[in-house]
Coordinates of C-alpha atoms and ligand atoms in Angstrom, one line a residue:
Chain A
M82 CA 30.2 -1.3 -21.2
Q83 CA 31.5 -4.7 -19.8
V84 CA 30.3 -7.4 -21.5
E85 CA 29.7 -10.9 -19.9
T86 CA 32.1 -12.6 -20.3
D87 CA 34.6 -9.9 -19.1
S88 CA 33.0 -10.1 -15.4
K89 CA 33.4 -14.3 -15.6
N90 CA 36.7 -13.8 -16.0
T91 CA 37.4 -11.6 -12.9
A92 CA 34.9 -12.9 -11.2
P93 CA 36.9 -15.8 -9.4
A94 CA 39.7 -14.2 -9.0
A95 CA 38.4 -11.8 -6.1
D96 CA 37.1 -14.6 -4.6
V97 CA 40.3 -16.2 -4.6
K98 CA 42.5 -13.1 -3.0
G99 CA 39.0 -12.7 -0.5
S100 CA 40.5 -9.6 0.3
T101 CA 38.4 -6.1 0.7
Q102 CA 40.1 -4.9 -1.6
A103 CA 38.8 -7.5 -4.0
V104 CA 35.3 -7.3 -2.9
S105 CA 35.1 -2.9 -3.7
A106 CA 36.6 -3.9 -6.4
L107 CA 33.8 -6.8 -7.4
T108 CA 31.3 -3.9 -6.0
A109 CA 32.4 -2.0 -8.6
T110 CA 30.7 -3.7 -11.5
H111 CA 28.1 -5.3 -10.6
I112 CA 25.7 -3.6 -8.9
V113 CA 22.9 -7.3 -8.7
R114 CA 24.0 -9.9 -8.3
A115 CA 21.7 -13.2 -8.1
I116 CA 23.0 -16.8 -7.4
G117 CA 20.7 -19.9 -7.9
V118 CA 17.5 -17.9 -7.9
R119 CA 15.0 -20.0 -7.0
K120 CA 11.2 -19.0 -6.5
T121 CA 8.5 -21.4 -6.1
F122 CA 4.7 -20.7 -6.1
R123 CA 2.3 -23.3 -4.3
M124 CA -1.6 -23.5 -5.4
G125 CA -3.1 -26.2 -3.4
D126 CA -1.3 -29.2 -4.4
E127 CA 0.0 -28.1 -7.5
E128 CA 3.9 -26.5 -7.4
V129 CA 5.1 -24.1 -9.9
H130 CA 8.3 -23.7 -10.4
A131 CA 8.2 -19.6 -11.3
L132 CA 12.6 -19.7 -11.2
K133 CA 14.5 -22.9 -11.4
G134 CA 17.7 -21.6 -10.4
V135 CA 18.7 -18.3 -12.5
D136 CA 22.5 -17.1 -12.1
F137 CA 22.4 -13.3 -12.4
K138 CA 24.6 -10.4 -12.9
V139 CA 24.6 -6.7 -14.1
N140 CA 27.0 -4.5 -14.3
R141 CA 26.7 -0.8 -13.3
G142 CA 25.4 1.7 -15.3
E143 CA 24.2 -1.0 -17.4
Y144 CA 20.8 -1.0 -19.2
I145 CA 19.2 -4.6 -19.5
A146 CA 16.8 -5.9 -21.3
L147 CA 15.0 -9.4 -19.8
M148 CA 12.7 -11.1 -22.2
G149 CA 10.9 -13.9 -22.0
P150 CA 7.5 -15.6 -23.4
S151 CA 4.7 -15.2 -21.2
G152 CA 5.0 -16.9 -17.7
S153 CA 8.8 -17.1 -18.0
G154 CA 9.2 -16.0 -14.4
K155 CA 10.6 -12.4 -15.4
S156 CA 8.1 -10.3 -13.4
T157 CA 9.2 -13.4 -10.2
L158 CA 12.6 -12.0 -11.3
F159 CA 12.1 -9.6 -11.1
N160 CA 10.5 -8.8 -7.8
M161 CA 13.9 -10.9 -6.1
I162 CA 16.0 -9.0 -7.3
G163 CA 14.4 -5.5 -6.6
G164 CA 13.9 -7.3 -2.8
L165 CA 10.1 -7.2 -3.2
D166 CA 9.3 -11.1 -2.3
K167 CA 12.1 -13.5 -1.4
P168 CA 13.1 -16.8 -3.0
N169 CA 12.5 -19.9 -1.5
A170 CA 16.3 -20.1 -2.7
G171 CA 19.8 -18.8 -3.4
R172 CA 21.2 -14.8 -3.0
V173 CA 20.6 -11.9 -4.5
F174 CA 23.3 -8.9 -3.6
I175 CA 22.3 -5.2 -4.1
D176 CA 26.1 -3.6 -4.1
E177 CA 27.2 -6.9 -2.9
V178 CA 24.7 -6.8 0.4
D179 CA 22.7 -9.8 0.8
I180 CA 19.9 -8.2 0.7
A181 CA 18.0 -11.4 2.9
A182 CA 20.6 -10.1 5.4
L183 CA 19.0 -6.5 5.7
N184 CA 16.4 -6.0 8.8
T185 CA 12.8 -4.2 7.8
F186 CA 14.7 -0.7 8.5
E187 CA 17.7 -1.8 6.1
L188 CA 15.6 -3.2 3.4
A189 CA 13.2 -0.2 3.5
W190 CA 16.2 1.8 2.7
L191 CA 17.1 0.2 0.2
R192 CA 13.6 0.1 -1.4
C193 CA 13.8 3.8 -0.7
H194 CA 17.5 5.3 -2.1
K195 CA 18.4 2.2 -3.2
I196 CA 16.2 1.0 -6.5
G197 CA 13.2 2.9 -7.9
Y198 CA 10.3 0.5 -9.5
V199 CA 8.2 0.7 -11.9
F200 CA 5.4 -1.5 -13.1
Q201 CA 3.7 -2.2 -15.7
T202 CA -0.2 -0.7 -13.9
F203 CA 1.6 2.6 -12.7
N204 CA 1.0 2.0 -9.1
L205 CA 0.9 5.7 -8.0
I206 CA -1.8 6.7 -5.1
P207 CA -4.6 7.6 -6.9
V208 CA -5.9 10.1 -4.6
A209 CA -2.4 12.0 -4.7
T210 CA -1.5 14.6 -7.4
A211 CA 1.1 13.5 -9.9
L212 CA 3.6 16.5 -7.5
D213 CA 2.7 14.3 -3.7
N214 CA 3.7 11.1 -5.7
V215 CA 6.8 11.8 -6.9
M216 CA 7.4 13.3 -3.9
L217 CA 6.5 10.4 -1.6
P218 CA 9.7 8.7 -1.5
M219 CA 11.7 11.3 -0.2
L220 CA 8.4 11.8 2.3
F221 CA 10.0 8.1 3.5
A222 CA 13.9 9.8 2.8
D223 CA 13.3 13.1 5.3
V224 CA 14.0 15.6 2.7
P225 CA 12.5 19.0 3.7
Q226 CA 8.7 19.3 2.6
A227 CA 10.1 22.3 0.4
E228 CA 13.9 20.9 -1.3
A229 CA 11.4 17.4 -1.8
Q230 CA 8.8 20.0 -3.6
D231 CA 10.9 21.4 -5.6
K232 CA 12.9 17.8 -7.0
A233 CA 10.2 17.0 -7.2
V234 CA 9.0 19.7 -9.9
E235 CA 11.8 19.6 -11.4
L236 CA 12.0 15.6 -12.3
L237 CA 8.3 16.3 -13.5
K238 CA 9.9 18.8 -15.4
K239 CA 12.8 16.0 -17.2
V240 CA 10.0 13.8 -18.2
G241 CA 7.8 15.8 -19.9
L242 CA 5.1 17.1 -17.3
G243 CA 5.7 20.2 -15.8
E244 CA 1.9 21.6 -16.8
R245 CA 0.7 18.7 -15.1
V246 CA 2.4 18.7 -12.0
F247 CA -1.7 19.1 -10.4
H248 CA -3.0 16.5 -12.2
K249 CA -3.8 12.9 -10.5
P250 CA -3.3 10.7 -12.0
V251 CA -7.2 10.1 -13.1
Q252 CA -6.9 13.1 -15.1
M253 CA -4.1 11.7 -17.3
S254 CA -3.6 9.3 -19.9
G255 CA -1.1 6.1 -18.9
G256 CA 1.9 7.1 -20.5
Q257 CA 1.9 10.6 -18.2
Q258 CA 1.1 8.2 -15.2
Q259 CA 4.0 6.1 -16.8
R260 CA 6.1 9.1 -17.0
V261 CA 4.6 10.0 -13.4
A262 CA 5.9 6.6 -11.7
V263 CA 9.7 7.0 -14.0
A264 CA 9.6 10.8 -12.5
R265 CA 9.2 8.8 -8.8
A266 CA 11.9 5.9 -9.2
L267 CA 14.0 9.0 -9.4
A268 CA 12.5 10.7 -6.5
N269 CA 15.7 9.6 -4.1
D270 CA 18.7 9.0 -6.7
P271 CA 18.8 5.7 -6.7
A272 CA 21.7 3.4 -8.3
I273 CA 18.8 1.4 -10.1
V274 CA 15.4 1.5 -11.9
L275 CA 14.2 -1.5 -12.3
A276 CA 11.0 -1.6 -14.7
D277 CA 8.7 -4.7 -14.6
E278 CA 7.0 -4.3 -18.4
P279 CA 6.8 -0.6 -18.0
T280 CA 5.6 -0.5 -21.8
G281 CA 3.0 -3.3 -21.4
N282 CA 0.2 -0.9 -21.3
L283 CA 1.1 1.8 -23.7
D284 CA 0.6 2.0 -26.9
S285 CA 3.4 2.3 -29.2
V286 CA 4.6 5.2 -29.6
T287 CA 4.1 6.1 -26.3
G288 CA 5.9 2.7 -25.2
R289 CA 8.8 4.1 -27.6
Q290 CA 8.9 7.8 -25.3
I291 CA 8.8 5.7 -22.1
I292 CA 11.9 3.7 -23.3
E293 CA 13.5 6.5 -24.8
L294 CA 13.4 8.1 -21.2
L295 CA 15.0 4.9 -19.7
R296 CA 17.5 5.2 -21.7
E297 CA 18.5 8.6 -21.8
I298 CA 18.8 8.7 -17.5
N299 CA 20.3 5.6 -17.9
Q300 CA 23.1 7.5 -19.9
T301 CA 22.8 10.9 -18.4
D302 CA 23.1 9.7 -14.9
G303 CA 24.3 6.3 -14.8
V304 CA 21.5 5.0 -13.5
T305 CA 21.5 1.0 -14.2
V306 CA 18.2 0.2 -15.2
I307 CA 16.8 -3.4 -15.0
S308 CA 13.5 -3.9 -18.0
A309 CA 11.9 -7.2 -17.1
T310 CA 9.3 -7.0 -21.0
H311 CA 8.2 -8.8 -24.3
D312 CA 8.6 -5.3 -26.3
Y313 CA 11.0 -5.3 -28.9
K314 CA 11.3 -2.1 -29.2
M315 CA 13.7 -2.5 -26.0
L316 CA 16.1 -4.9 -28.0
S317 CA 17.1 -1.5 -29.2
V318 CA 18.5 0.7 -26.5
S319 CA 19.5 -2.1 -24.6
D320 CA 23.1 -2.7 -23.6
R321 CA 22.2 -6.9 -23.3
I322 CA 19.4 -9.0 -23.0
A323 CA 19.2 -11.9 -21.5
W324 CA 16.2 -14.1 -22.2
L325 CA 14.8 -15.7 -19.8
T326 CA 12.6 -19.4 -20.6
D327 CA 10.5 -21.5 -17.9
G328 CA 12.3 -20.1 -15.0
V329 CA 15.9 -20.0 -16.1
I330 CA 17.9 -18.0 -18.1
E331 CA 18.3 -19.7 -21.6
R332 CA 21.3 -17.1 -22.9
F333 CA 22.2 -13.7 -22.8
A334 CA 22.6 -11.7 -25.3
S335 CA 25.0 -9.0 -26.2
R336 CA 24.4 -5.3 -28.1
D337 CA 26.3 -6.4 -31.0
E338 CA 25.5 -9.6 -31.3
L339 CA 21.8 -7.9 -31.9
D340 CA 22.6 -5.6 -34.2
I341 CA 24.2 -8.0 -36.1
K342 CA 21.4 -11.5 -36.0
E343 CA 18.2 -9.2 -35.5
G344 CA 19.4 -6.2 -36.9
R345 CA 16.2 -5.1 -38.4
T346 CA 14.1 -5.4 -35.0
D347 CA 16.4 -2.8 -34.6
A348 CA 15.1 -0.2 -36.2
K349 CA 16.4 3.1 -35.3
Chain B
M53 CA 26.9 -0.6 2.2
S54 CA 28.9 1.1 4.9
E55 CA 27.0 4.7 3.8
M56 CA 23.6 2.6 4.4
Q57 CA 21.8 4.3 7.2
K58 CA 18.6 3.1 8.8
I59 CA 15.5 4.8 7.3
V60 CA 13.8 7.6 9.3
I61 CA 10.7 6.9 11.3
L62 CA 8.0 9.4 10.7
P63 CA 6.9 12.2 13.5
Y64 CA 3.1 11.3 14.2
R65 CA 3.2 14.9 13.2
K66 CA 4.2 14.2 9.6
V67 CA 1.8 11.1 9.5
L68 CA -1.2 13.0 10.8
Q69 CA -0.2 15.5 7.9
I70 CA -0.6 12.6 5.9
A71 CA -3.7 11.0 7.0
F72 CA -5.7 14.0 6.9
Q73 CA -4.6 15.3 4.0
G74 CA -5.6 11.2 2.5
L75 CA -9.4 11.5 4.7
R76 CA -9.6 15.4 3.1
I77 CA -9.2 14.0 -0.5
R78 CA -10.9 11.2 -0.4
L79 CA -13.8 13.3 0.6
V80 CA -16.9 11.4 -0.1
K81 CA -16.0 8.4 0.8
T82 CA -14.4 9.9 4.2
F83 CA -17.7 10.6 4.6
L84 CA -19.6 8.1 3.9
V85 CA -17.3 5.3 6.1
T86 CA -17.6 7.9 9.1
A87 CA -21.8 8.1 8.5
C88 CA -21.8 3.9 8.2
I89 CA -20.0 4.4 11.8
A90 CA -22.2 7.3 13.1
L91 CA -24.9 5.7 11.8
A92 CA -24.4 2.0 13.7
L93 CA -23.8 4.4 17.0
A94 CA -27.0 6.1 16.5
F95 CA -28.5 2.9 16.5
M96 CA -27.1 1.2 19.2
T97 CA -27.3 4.2 21.7
Y98 CA -30.7 5.0 21.0
I99 CA -31.8 1.3 21.8
L100 CA -29.9 1.2 25.2
C101 CA -31.1 4.9 26.1
S102 CA -34.8 3.9 25.2
N103 CA -33.9 0.4 26.9
G104 CA -32.9 2.3 29.9
M105 CA -36.0 4.6 30.5
L106 CA -38.8 1.7 30.3
A107 CA -37.0 0.1 33.1
G108 CA -36.6 3.0 35.0
I109 CA -40.8 3.4 34.5
A110 CA -41.6 1.3 37.8
E111 CA -39.9 2.8 39.9
R112 CA -38.9 6.2 39.4
A113 CA -42.2 6.9 36.8
S114 CA -44.4 9.1 39.1
D115 CA -47.8 7.6 40.3
A116 CA -50.0 10.1 37.8
L117 CA -47.3 8.5 35.0
Q118 CA -47.9 4.9 36.2
Q119 CA -51.6 5.0 36.5
R120 CA -52.0 6.2 33.2
L121 CA -49.7 3.7 31.0
A122 CA -51.4 0.8 33.4
R123 CA -55.1 2.5 32.2
E124 CA -53.7 2.2 28.2
G125 CA -52.1 -1.2 30.0
L126 CA -48.9 -0.1 28.7
L127 CA -47.8 -0.6 31.8
E128 CA -48.0 -4.9 32.4
Q129 CA -46.7 -4.7 28.5
M130 CA -44.1 -3.3 29.4
L131 CA -43.3 -5.0 32.2
S132 CA -44.4 -9.0 31.1
T133 CA -40.7 -11.3 30.7
E134 CA -41.7 -12.3 27.2
Q135 CA -41.2 -8.1 26.2
R136 CA -38.6 -8.1 28.0
S137 CA -36.8 -11.4 26.8
Q138 CA -37.7 -9.3 23.1
T139 CA -35.7 -6.4 24.6
A140 CA -32.9 -8.1 25.4
W141 CA -33.2 -9.5 21.8
M142 CA -33.4 -6.8 20.1
L143 CA -30.0 -5.4 21.7
G144 CA -28.2 -7.7 20.9
I145 CA -29.6 -7.7 17.4
A146 CA -28.9 -3.9 17.2
M147 CA -24.7 -4.2 18.5
M148 CA -24.9 -7.3 16.0
I149 CA -25.7 -5.2 13.0
S150 CA -23.3 -1.6 14.4
F151 CA -19.9 -4.1 14.9
A152 CA -20.7 -5.8 12.0
G153 CA -21.2 -2.7 9.6
I154 CA -17.9 -0.9 11.5
V155 CA -16.2 -3.6 11.2
N156 CA -16.8 -4.2 7.5
A157 CA -16.3 -0.1 7.0
M158 CA -13.3 -0.4 7.8
L159 CA -12.3 -3.7 6.4
I160 CA -13.2 -2.5 2.5
S161 CA -12.0 0.6 3.2
V162 CA -9.1 -0.3 3.7
T163 CA -8.5 -4.1 1.5
E164 CA -9.6 -2.3 -1.0
R165 CA -6.0 0.4 -0.7
F166 CA -3.9 -2.8 0.0
R167 CA -2.1 -1.5 -3.5
E168 CA -1.0 1.0 -3.0
I169 CA 0.3 -0.3 0.8
G170 CA 2.3 -1.9 -1.0
T171 CA 3.5 0.4 -3.2
M172 CA 4.9 3.0 -0.5
K173 CA 6.6 -0.1 0.9
C174 CA 7.9 -0.3 -2.1
L175 CA 9.0 2.9 -2.0
G176 CA 11.0 2.8 1.3
G177 CA 7.8 3.3 4.3
L178 CA 7.7 1.3 6.8
D179 CA 6.2 -1.8 8.1
S180 CA 4.9 1.2 11.7
F181 CA 4.3 3.8 9.2
I182 CA 1.4 2.0 7.5
V183 CA -0.4 1.0 11.0
K184 CA 0.3 4.5 12.3
L185 CA -1.4 6.3 8.9
Y186 CA -4.3 4.2 9.9
L187 CA -4.4 4.0 12.6
V188 CA -4.9 8.1 12.5
E189 CA -7.5 8.1 10.3
S190 CA -9.6 5.6 12.2
L191 CA -9.1 6.9 15.0
F192 CA -10.1 10.1 13.6
Q193 CA -13.5 8.7 11.5
G194 CA -14.4 6.5 14.6
I195 CA -14.2 9.2 17.2
V196 CA -16.4 11.7 14.8
G197 CA -18.9 9.3 13.6
T198 CA -19.1 7.8 17.4
V199 CA -19.2 11.1 18.9
L200 CA -22.1 11.9 16.1
G201 CA -23.9 9.6 16.7
I202 CA -23.7 8.3 20.6
I203 CA -25.6 12.6 19.8
I204 CA -28.0 11.1 17.2
G205 CA -29.2 8.3 19.5
V206 CA -29.0 10.0 22.5
A207 CA -31.4 13.0 20.8
L208 CA -33.7 10.5 19.0
A209 CA -34.2 8.5 21.9
Y210 CA -35.8 11.8 24.8
A211 CA -37.3 12.7 21.7
E212 CA -39.4 9.7 21.7
G213 CA -39.2 9.1 25.2
I214 CA -40.9 12.7 25.8
G215 CA -42.8 12.3 23.1
R216 CA -44.5 8.8 25.3
F217 CA -43.9 10.0 29.0
G218 CA -43.6 13.5 29.3
T219 CA -40.8 15.7 30.2
E220 CA -40.6 12.6 33.4
A221 CA -39.0 10.8 30.8
L222 CA -36.0 13.2 31.5
R223 CA -35.8 12.0 34.9
L224 CA -36.6 7.9 34.2
L225 CA -32.7 7.0 33.2
P226 CA -30.6 8.3 35.8
M227 CA -27.5 10.3 35.0
N228 CA -25.1 7.4 35.9
D229 CA -26.9 4.9 34.2
L230 CA -26.6 7.0 31.0
L231 CA -23.4 8.6 31.4
K232 CA -22.2 4.5 31.6
A233 CA -24.3 3.4 28.6
L234 CA -22.3 6.1 26.7
F235 CA -19.3 5.3 27.7
I236 CA -19.9 1.9 26.5
C237 CA -21.2 3.2 23.2
F238 CA -18.0 5.6 22.3
W239 CA -15.8 2.7 23.2
A240 CA -17.5 -0.1 21.2
G241 CA -17.8 3.2 18.2
V242 CA -14.6 4.2 18.2
G243 CA -12.6 0.8 19.1
L244 CA -14.7 -1.7 16.6
T245 CA -13.3 1.5 13.8
V246 CA -10.0 1.0 14.6
V247 CA -9.5 -2.4 14.9
G248 CA -11.6 -3.0 11.9
A249 CA -9.3 -1.1 9.9
L250 CA -5.4 -2.3 11.6
Y251 CA -6.4 -5.6 11.6
P252 CA -6.3 -5.7 7.6
A253 CA -4.3 -2.6 7.6
W254 CA -1.6 -4.7 9.8
R255 CA -1.9 -7.7 7.9
A256 CA -1.3 -6.3 4.9
A257 CA 2.2 -3.7 6.0
K258 CA 3.5 -7.9 7.0
M259 CA 3.7 -8.6 3.6
E260 CA 5.9 -8.8 1.0
P261 CA 4.7 -5.9 -1.1
I262 CA 4.3 -7.4 -3.6
Q263 CA 2.2 -9.9 -2.2
A264 CA 0.1 -6.0 -0.9
M265 CA -0.1 -5.4 -4.2
R266 CA -1.1 -8.2 -6.1
S267 CA -4.2 -9.1 -3.4
E268 CA -6.8 -7.8 -4.3
V269 CA -9.6 -8.7 -2.1
Ligands
ATP167 N1 1.8 -15.2 -6.8 C1 1.9 -16.2 -7.8 N2 1.1 -17.6 -7.3 C2 1.1 -18.8 -7.8 N3 1.9 -18.3 -9.5 C3 2.6 -17.7 -9.4 C4 2.4 -17.0 -8.5 N4 3.0 -15.6 -8.9 C5 3.5 -15.6 -10.8 N5 3.3 -17.7 -10.9 C6 3.0 -18.2 -11.7 O1 4.6 -18.0 -12.0 C7 5.0 -18.0 -13.0 C8 6.1 -17.1 -14.1 O2 4.9 -15.5 -13.5 P1 5.9 -14.6 -13.6 O3 4.7 -13.9 -13.6 O4 6.9 -14.3 -13.7 O5 5.8 -14.5 -15.5 P2 6.1 -13.1 -16.7 O6 7.6 -13.9 -17.0 O7 6.3 -11.9 -15.9 O8 4.8 -13.0 -17.6 P3 4.4 -11.6 -18.3 O9 5.3 -11.3 -19.4 O10 2.3 -12.5 -18.5 O11 4.1 -10.9 -17.2 C9 3.4 -18.8 -13.6 O12 3.8 -19.8 -14.2 C10 2.2 -17.4 -12.8 O13 2.1 -18.8 -13.3
MG168 MG1 5.3 -9.9 -16.1

């Protein structure tokens, strides 16, 4: 797994060359690149600086946890990376494409094909069955009905819900709903899965199952997983951890450093 | 991202399918909203029709009926300016209640689904898809509710008219005026339903997904 220092060494060299080759070499490593991202919320006269210039790079195939106390800006950064909200300053590149430069169609395409989202509150369509929920992104991607259905069933089996295909969200536990959300996130074979506190509303055992599910997807399918979390269980599966405090990234820690320093939390 | 293609614009057939599936699944809510529209329209149609009948008495009622009404002191009362201004008021208030009822029902049924709209945008749904979805949904509810309401309103107005004036009631409101009233009612009902749904849906579709998901109205 590529560590942060490595990517820092390659990036300037590529910039100097500026050739298309260098760009594609970059593409090969950084699936997400955020530069100087700032986000300010205005509430009446008061301004809340949720992100104060965040630089953030994610390698392809990495599992990265975004840790930090409540209110540190994790969700805000998550939303910027996922193209769910616009930064006030700075740029976000997904696969070296500046998402601010995308038109509505391209942005919808990106959300549909490149990124899978998992939310703390699951955000399933409440009236639709698990199957319909998983099929929805494929509908937007124009996958033929029969094919979409087969794939949705397959994905639901993969997340361990083969028996719950026709259940509606209200008929499922939180953990099961989150599994549906994970299956839905994988519907169009995204390169990135973004998960904002995927275990936030789950008990510790169910939470661990979701974390392990995400890790499995990351390892078997090579999907990059970016997860904002308070959950220390995430640390044991993450390749790298970004610590966010008060709107800035305080430091990065690689897995190896973590194993040494916080070996006790890494209960395997 | 050279392989990036534009997202598909779903054909109306597909949108229709999703909209009807949604309406069927939310059967109780669909029914309640449609009933609300029907009620408002029944009220409005009833008032318009029975007013039309009353207005027709002076010109079109037979002498026998006019004499009967005059004997009962009703004719004078009906034609008094006081009564007329009261009727105009009633009409205005009836319209306002109906309008507010329909727009309110639609606003609520859409705003309570803002999170769903935001989620759909996250999954690759286009703004236009969301607007179309709510257009189809509200058109359907608007047409069904309005037609039902008009039928009920006309039936009530004529039932009452026949009760008061006998079969002559059928002649009091000329066909042309009746059709004009129904035409107005139909378009008011469908128009208000669609506007009441599309305005919030369009607002939500225009938002960044996260804003739509966050606004709990
Ligand atoms: N829509 C908004 N309007 C105003 N302020 C906001 C908004 N969203 C976030 N904030 C503020 O931005 C800051 C960062 O919020 P954010 O939700 O990113 O934190 P977080 O790290 O995800 O916290 P948590 O762990 O509790 O989810 C907070 O101070 C919050 O109050
Ligand atoms: Mg958060």
